mmCIF file of C-alpha atoms in Angstrom:
data_model
loop_
_atom_site.group_PDB
_atom_site.id
_atom_site.type_symbol
_atom_site.label_atom_id
_atom_site.label_comp_id
_atom_site.label_asym_id
_atom_site.label_seq_id
_atom_site.Cartn_x
_atom_site.Cartn_y
_atom_site.Cartn_z
ATOM 1 C CA MET A 443 12.590 -35.877 -29.615
ATOM 2 C CA ARG A 444 14.452 -32.541 -27.483
ATOM 3 C CA MET A 445 14.185 -32.730 -23.939
ATOM 4 C CA LYS A 446 12.737 -29.340 -22.821
ATOM 5 C CA THR A 447 15.802 -28.233 -20.486
ATOM 6 C CA HIS A 448 15.047 -27.098 -16.678
ATOM 7 C CA GLN A 449 14.887 -23.506 -17.310
ATOM 8 C CA GLU A 450 12.220 -24.477 -20.297
ATOM 9 C CA GLU A 451 10.316 -25.983 -17.975
ATOM 10 C CA MET A 452 10.118 -23.142 -15.345
ATOM 11 C CA LEU A 453 8.607 -20.453 -17.885
ATOM 12 C CA PRO A 454 5.352 -21.671 -17.894
ATOM 13 C CA ALA A 455 5.034 -22.114 -14.038
ATOM 14 C CA SER A 456 7.003 -18.704 -13.413
ATOM 15 C CA GLY A 457 4.303 -17.262 -16.166
ATOM 16 C CA SER A 458 1.771 -18.974 -14.471
ATOM 17 C CA GLU A 459 2.325 -17.859 -10.740
ATOM 18 C CA ASP A 460 2.940 -14.259 -12.331
ATOM 19 C CA LYS A 461 -0.193 -14.078 -13.477
ATOM 20 C CA ASN A 462 -1.709 -15.685 -10.796
ATOM 21 C CA LYS A 463 -0.143 -12.527 -8.400
ATOM 22 C CA ALA A 464 -1.815 -9.789 -10.822
ATOM 23 C CA GLN A 465 -4.805 -11.470 -10.116
ATOM 24 C CA LYS A 466 -5.048 -11.406 -6.755
ATOM 25 C CA GLN A 467 -3.037 -7.920 -6.741
ATOM 26 C CA VAL A 468 -6.593 -6.562 -8.623
ATOM 27 C CA VAL A 469 -9.071 -8.308 -6.453
ATOM 28 C CA LEU A 470 -7.729 -6.584 -3.149
ATOM 29 C CA TYR A 471 -7.681 -3.690 -5.040
ATOM 30 C CA ALA A 472 -10.993 -3.874 -5.529
ATOM 31 C CA LEU A 473 -11.607 -4.780 -2.082
ATOM 32 C CA SER A 474 -10.402 -2.120 -0.801
ATOM 33 C CA MET A 475 -11.854 0.251 -2.695
ATOM 34 C CA ALA A 476 -14.931 -1.400 -2.495
ATOM 35 C CA PHE A 477 -14.663 -1.414 1.342
ATOM 36 C CA GLY A 478 -13.883 2.440 1.585
ATOM 37 C CA THR A 479 -16.604 4.100 -0.632
ATOM 38 C CA PHE A 480 -19.021 1.626 1.334
ATOM 39 C CA ALA A 481 -17.317 2.658 4.835
ATOM 40 C CA SER A 482 -18.041 5.944 3.466
ATOM 41 C CA ARG A 483 -21.554 5.884 2.851
ATOM 42 C CA VAL A 484 -22.638 3.874 6.095
ATOM 43 C CA LEU A 485 -21.229 6.968 7.855
ATOM 44 C CA GLY A 486 -22.152 8.802 5.221
ATOM 45 C CA LEU A 487 -25.955 7.918 6.351
ATOM 46 C CA VAL A 488 -25.130 7.977 9.904
ATOM 47 C CA ARG A 489 -23.914 11.486 9.511
ATOM 48 C CA ASP A 490 -27.098 12.277 7.634
ATOM 49 C CA MET A 491 -29.376 10.683 10.804
ATOM 50 C CA ALA A 492 -27.583 12.801 13.089
ATOM 51 C CA LEU A 493 -28.029 16.249 11.412
ATOM 52 C CA THR A 494 -31.679 15.400 10.941
ATOM 53 C CA ALA A 495 -32.028 14.236 14.588
ATOM 54 C CA LEU A 496 -29.547 17.027 16.196
ATOM 55 C CA PHE A 497 -30.497 20.549 14.245
ATOM 56 C CA SER A 498 -33.089 22.295 13.272
ATOM 57 C CA ARG A 499 -34.412 22.568 9.240
ATOM 58 C CA THR A 500 -33.109 25.749 9.163
ATOM 59 C CA ILE A 501 -29.303 24.896 9.618
ATOM 60 C CA THR A 502 -29.679 21.772 7.976
ATOM 61 C CA ASP A 503 -30.898 23.487 4.330
ATOM 62 C CA ALA A 504 -28.559 26.216 4.839
ATOM 63 C CA TRP A 505 -25.860 23.092 5.338
ATOM 64 C CA ALA A 506 -26.929 21.984 2.486
ATOM 65 C CA ALA A 507 -27.555 25.011 0.263
ATOM 66 C CA ALA A 508 -23.741 25.915 1.137
ATOM 67 C CA PHE A 509 -22.597 23.008 0.421
ATOM 68 C CA ARG A 510 -23.528 22.417 -2.789
ATOM 69 C CA LEU A 511 -21.303 24.769 -4.029
ATOM 70 C CA PRO A 512 -18.068 24.035 -3.138
ATOM 71 C CA ASN A 513 -19.371 20.098 -4.010
ATOM 72 C CA LEU A 514 -20.146 21.482 -7.704
ATOM 73 C CA PHE A 515 -16.531 23.229 -8.314
ATOM 74 C CA ARG A 516 -14.805 19.581 -6.443
ATOM 75 C CA ARG A 517 -16.636 17.699 -9.670
ATOM 76 C CA LEU A 518 -16.159 19.668 -12.484
ATOM 77 C CA LEU A 519 -12.771 20.778 -11.114
ATOM 78 C CA GLY A 520 -11.153 18.321 -9.273
ATOM 79 C CA GLU A 521 -12.109 14.534 -10.126
ATOM 80 C CA GLY A 522 -13.101 15.598 -13.762
ATOM 81 C CA SER A 523 -10.419 17.549 -14.944
ATOM 82 C CA LEU A 524 -7.813 16.036 -13.260
ATOM 83 C CA SER A 525 -9.056 12.861 -14.497
ATOM 84 C CA VAL A 526 -9.338 13.264 -17.906
ATOM 85 C CA SER A 527 -5.765 16.121 -17.980
ATOM 86 C CA PHE A 528 -3.143 14.966 -15.745
ATOM 87 C CA ILE A 529 -3.552 11.433 -15.245
ATOM 88 C CA PRO A 530 -2.931 10.159 -18.234
ATOM 89 C CA ILE A 531 -0.035 12.243 -19.171
ATOM 90 C CA PHE A 532 1.504 11.289 -15.795
ATOM 91 C CA VAL A 533 0.763 7.691 -17.120
ATOM 92 C CA ASP A 534 2.408 7.981 -20.234
ATOM 93 C CA ALA A 535 5.496 9.933 -18.511
ATOM 94 C CA ARG A 536 5.888 7.427 -16.296
ATOM 95 C CA ILE A 537 5.982 4.561 -18.520
ATOM 96 C CA GLU A 538 8.431 6.810 -20.534
ATOM 97 C CA GLY A 539 10.398 6.828 -17.580
ATOM 98 C CA GLY A 540 10.783 3.425 -17.256
ATOM 99 C CA LYS A 541 11.521 2.876 -20.710
ATOM 100 C CA THR A 542 14.739 5.491 -20.460
ATOM 101 C CA GLY A 543 15.558 4.796 -16.480
ATOM 102 C CA SER A 544 14.643 8.197 -15.747
ATOM 103 C CA ASP A 545 11.228 10.106 -14.303
ATOM 104 C CA ALA A 546 12.779 13.423 -14.748
ATOM 105 C CA ARG A 547 9.484 13.816 -17.191
ATOM 106 C CA ALA A 548 6.869 12.860 -14.732
ATOM 107 C CA GLN A 549 8.572 14.302 -11.956
ATOM 108 C CA ASN A 550 8.349 18.038 -13.648
ATOM 109 C CA LEU A 551 4.982 17.169 -15.179
ATOM 110 C CA ILE A 552 4.216 16.836 -11.015
ATOM 111 C CA ASN A 553 5.793 19.847 -10.375
ATOM 112 C CA SER A 554 3.897 22.009 -13.250
ATOM 113 C CA PHE A 555 0.869 20.975 -12.836
ATOM 114 C CA TYR A 556 0.868 21.494 -9.251
ATOM 115 C CA THR A 557 1.850 24.689 -9.248
ATOM 116 C CA LEU A 558 -0.580 25.926 -11.883
ATOM 117 C CA LEU A 559 -3.346 23.820 -9.826
ATOM 118 C CA LEU A 560 -2.666 25.566 -6.308
ATOM 119 C CA LEU A 561 -2.845 29.734 -8.179
ATOM 120 C CA VAL A 562 -6.149 28.518 -9.981
ATOM 121 C CA LEU A 563 -7.442 26.910 -6.649
ATOM 122 C CA THR A 564 -6.221 29.808 -4.176
ATOM 123 C CA VAL A 565 -7.907 32.422 -6.609
ATOM 124 C CA LEU A 566 -11.460 30.995 -7.022
ATOM 125 C CA THR A 567 -11.258 29.744 -3.353
ATOM 126 C CA ALA A 568 -10.690 33.614 -2.429
ATOM 127 C CA VAL A 569 -12.838 34.588 -5.055
ATOM 128 C CA GLY A 570 -15.618 32.182 -3.909
ATOM 129 C CA ILE A 571 -15.293 33.839 -0.813
ATOM 130 C CA ILE A 572 -15.679 36.938 -1.467
ATOM 131 C CA TRP A 573 -18.266 37.104 -3.657
ATOM 132 C CA MET A 574 -19.930 34.199 -1.965
ATOM 133 C CA GLU A 575 -23.717 36.237 -1.508
ATOM 134 C CA PRO A 576 -23.862 36.397 -5.468
ATOM 135 C CA LEU A 577 -22.992 33.506 -6.362
ATOM 136 C CA LEU A 578 -25.443 31.937 -3.884
ATOM 137 C CA ARG A 579 -28.395 34.667 -5.134
ATOM 138 C CA LEU A 580 -28.159 33.052 -8.397
ATOM 139 C CA LEU A 581 -27.846 29.761 -7.794
ATOM 140 C CA LEU A 582 -31.031 29.297 -5.526
ATOM 141 C CA GLU A 583 -34.060 30.368 -5.860
ATOM 142 C CA GLU A 584 -36.386 33.133 -4.758
ATOM 143 C CA LYS A 585 -38.208 31.483 -2.555
ATOM 144 C CA TYR A 586 -35.628 30.064 -0.350
ATOM 145 C CA GLN A 587 -34.125 33.758 -0.402
ATOM 146 C CA SER A 588 -37.068 35.057 1.460
ATOM 147 C CA LEU A 589 -37.186 33.014 4.485
ATOM 148 C CA PRO A 590 -36.248 35.021 6.972
ATOM 149 C CA GLY A 591 -32.383 34.283 8.756
ATOM 150 C CA ALA A 592 -32.452 31.186 6.078
ATOM 151 C CA PHE A 593 -30.274 32.605 3.307
ATOM 152 C CA GLU A 594 -27.871 34.904 5.569
ATOM 153 C CA LEU A 595 -27.188 31.668 7.325
ATOM 154 C CA THR A 596 -26.155 29.942 4.077
ATOM 155 C CA VAL A 597 -24.050 32.785 2.874
ATOM 156 C CA ARG A 598 -22.260 32.869 6.409
ATOM 157 C CA MET A 599 -21.646 28.888 5.614
ATOM 158 C CA GLY A 600 -20.989 28.884 2.200
ATOM 159 C CA ARG A 601 -17.876 31.282 3.058
ATOM 160 C CA ILE A 602 -16.441 29.544 5.999
ATOM 161 C CA MET A 603 -17.085 25.766 3.485
ATOM 162 C CA PHE A 604 -16.073 26.913 0.388
ATOM 163 C CA ALA A 605 -12.320 26.150 0.796
ATOM 164 C CA PHE A 606 -13.277 22.125 0.811
ATOM 165 C CA ILE A 607 -12.890 23.364 -2.433
ATOM 166 C CA PHE A 608 -9.020 23.912 -2.488
ATOM 167 C CA LEU A 609 -8.668 20.501 -0.380
ATOM 168 C CA MET A 610 -10.690 18.051 -2.032
ATOM 169 C CA SER A 611 -9.244 19.452 -5.165
ATOM 170 C CA ASN A 612 -5.802 18.735 -3.796
ATOM 171 C CA TYR A 613 -6.753 15.298 -2.656
ATOM 172 C CA ALA A 614 -7.939 14.455 -5.952
ATOM 173 C CA PHE A 615 -4.260 15.326 -7.644
ATOM 174 C CA PHE A 616 -2.734 13.187 -4.617
ATOM 175 C CA MET A 617 -5.342 10.481 -5.362
ATOM 176 C CA GLY A 618 -4.593 10.495 -9.133
ATOM 177 C CA ILE A 619 -0.469 9.723 -8.466
ATOM 178 C CA LEU A 620 -1.125 7.093 -6.119
ATOM 179 C CA ASN A 621 -3.083 5.376 -8.127
ATOM 180 C CA ALA A 622 -0.780 5.586 -11.111
ATOM 181 C CA PHE A 623 1.557 3.650 -8.842
ATOM 182 C CA GLY A 624 -0.293 1.002 -7.796
ATOM 183 C CA LYS A 625 -1.695 2.230 -4.520
ATOM 184 C CA TYR A 626 -5.329 2.334 -3.640
ATOM 185 C CA THR A 627 -5.969 1.674 -0.332
ATOM 186 C CA LEU A 628 -5.598 5.100 1.624
ATOM 187 C CA ALA A 629 -7.175 6.866 -1.530
ATOM 188 C CA ALA A 630 -10.211 4.664 -0.999
ATOM 189 C CA MET A 631 -9.745 5.270 2.760
ATOM 190 C CA ALA A 632 -10.104 8.933 3.144
ATOM 191 C CA PRO A 633 -13.415 9.984 2.168
ATOM 192 C CA ALA A 634 -14.781 8.796 5.097
ATOM 193 C CA LEU A 635 -12.747 10.660 7.244
ATOM 194 C CA PHE A 636 -14.461 13.407 6.241
ATOM 195 C CA ASN A 637 -18.103 11.927 7.472
ATOM 196 C CA VAL A 638 -16.348 10.989 10.879
ATOM 197 C CA ALA A 639 -15.309 15.096 10.990
ATOM 198 C CA MET A 640 -19.003 15.739 9.661
ATOM 199 C CA LEU A 641 -20.174 13.288 12.756
ATOM 200 C CA VAL A 642 -17.767 14.924 15.399
ATOM 201 C CA SER A 643 -19.311 18.365 14.321
ATOM 202 C CA THR A 644 -23.095 17.397 15.594
ATOM 203 C CA VAL A 645 -22.098 16.600 18.964
ATOM 204 C CA VAL A 646 -19.670 19.677 19.494
ATOM 205 C CA PRO A 647 -21.412 22.244 21.840
ATOM 206 C CA SER A 648 -22.965 24.967 19.611
ATOM 207 C CA SER A 649 -21.701 27.339 22.253
ATOM 208 C CA LEU A 650 -18.306 27.240 21.167
ATOM 209 C CA PHE A 651 -19.152 28.784 18.016
ATOM 210 C CA PRO A 652 -20.216 32.240 17.418
ATOM 211 C CA GLU A 653 -24.132 31.333 15.457
ATOM 212 C CA ALA A 654 -25.452 28.223 15.046
ATOM 213 C CA GLY A 655 -24.288 26.110 12.181
ATOM 214 C CA ASP A 656 -20.843 27.103 12.368
ATOM 215 C CA SER A 657 -19.904 23.546 13.730
ATOM 216 C CA LEU A 658 -21.293 21.547 11.056
ATOM 217 C CA ALA A 659 -19.323 24.390 8.584
ATOM 218 C CA TRP A 660 -16.538 23.798 10.265
ATOM 219 C CA GLY A 661 -16.604 20.081 10.329
ATOM 220 C CA VAL A 662 -16.314 19.941 6.278
ATOM 221 C CA ILE A 663 -13.004 21.924 6.719
ATOM 222 C CA VAL A 664 -11.487 19.777 9.274
ATOM 223 C CA GLY A 665 -13.301 16.724 7.011
ATOM 224 C CA GLY A 666 -11.713 17.925 3.629
ATOM 225 C CA ILE A 667 -8.202 18.083 5.636
ATOM 226 C CA LEU A 668 -7.959 14.883 7.267
ATOM 227 C CA GLN A 669 -9.021 13.168 3.676
ATOM 228 C CA ALA A 670 -6.258 15.536 1.641
ATOM 229 C CA GLY A 671 -4.064 14.575 4.585
ATOM 230 C CA VAL A 672 -4.409 11.292 4.469
#
C-alpha cells in the first residue's frame, strides 16, 4: 500500500481551512450589512419621530412630498440600473483581468461608465431643479396643490433636495465597485449617516434659514454628501 506524502496529507486540511475561512468571511459580511441596515432603520424611526414632534404637519407633508421625486429617481437610476447593467459587466471584466494579469478593461469600464453617469446626472439634476413645479403638479394630487402655502413650500424644498439624485447615484456606483472587491462594511454603514444628518437638521434653529423647513431640505443634501463621501 502506498503511503501518503506529507503534501498529500496536508491538502484536505488546507482545503478545509480555506472553506472555513470563506464561510467566516461570508458571515462577517452578512453581519456588517445587517448591522448597517438595522442602524439605518432605527435612526430612520427616530428621525420620523423628531420630524413629527418638532415640525408642523404642513412642513412634514411638504418634505415627504418633495422627497418622493428624487427618491423615485434614486431607485430607478441609482440602485436599479447600476445593479442590472454595470455591476455584472464589471465583475466579468475583473475576472477576465485576473486571468490575463491586466485590469485595463475593468479600469476603462469604470472610467467610461462614470463619465456617462456624471453627464446624465448633471442634465437630469438641472432639468429637475428648473422644472420642479410642473413635475410636482403631475405627481401630486390637486387636493394637495390647493392647500394654502403647501405646494409652494413643496416646490421650494424639492428644488433643494433634487440634487440628492446626483449624490445617491454616485453612492450606488461606488457601492457596486466596493462590493465587487468584497468590501461591504462601509457601503452598509453609510446610509446611517443620512439619518444622522436628518436628525441634526431637525434641531438646527429655523432662524438660520430663509424659510421654515429649509433645514430639512438641506439635511437631505448634507446626508447625501456624507453617504456618498464615505
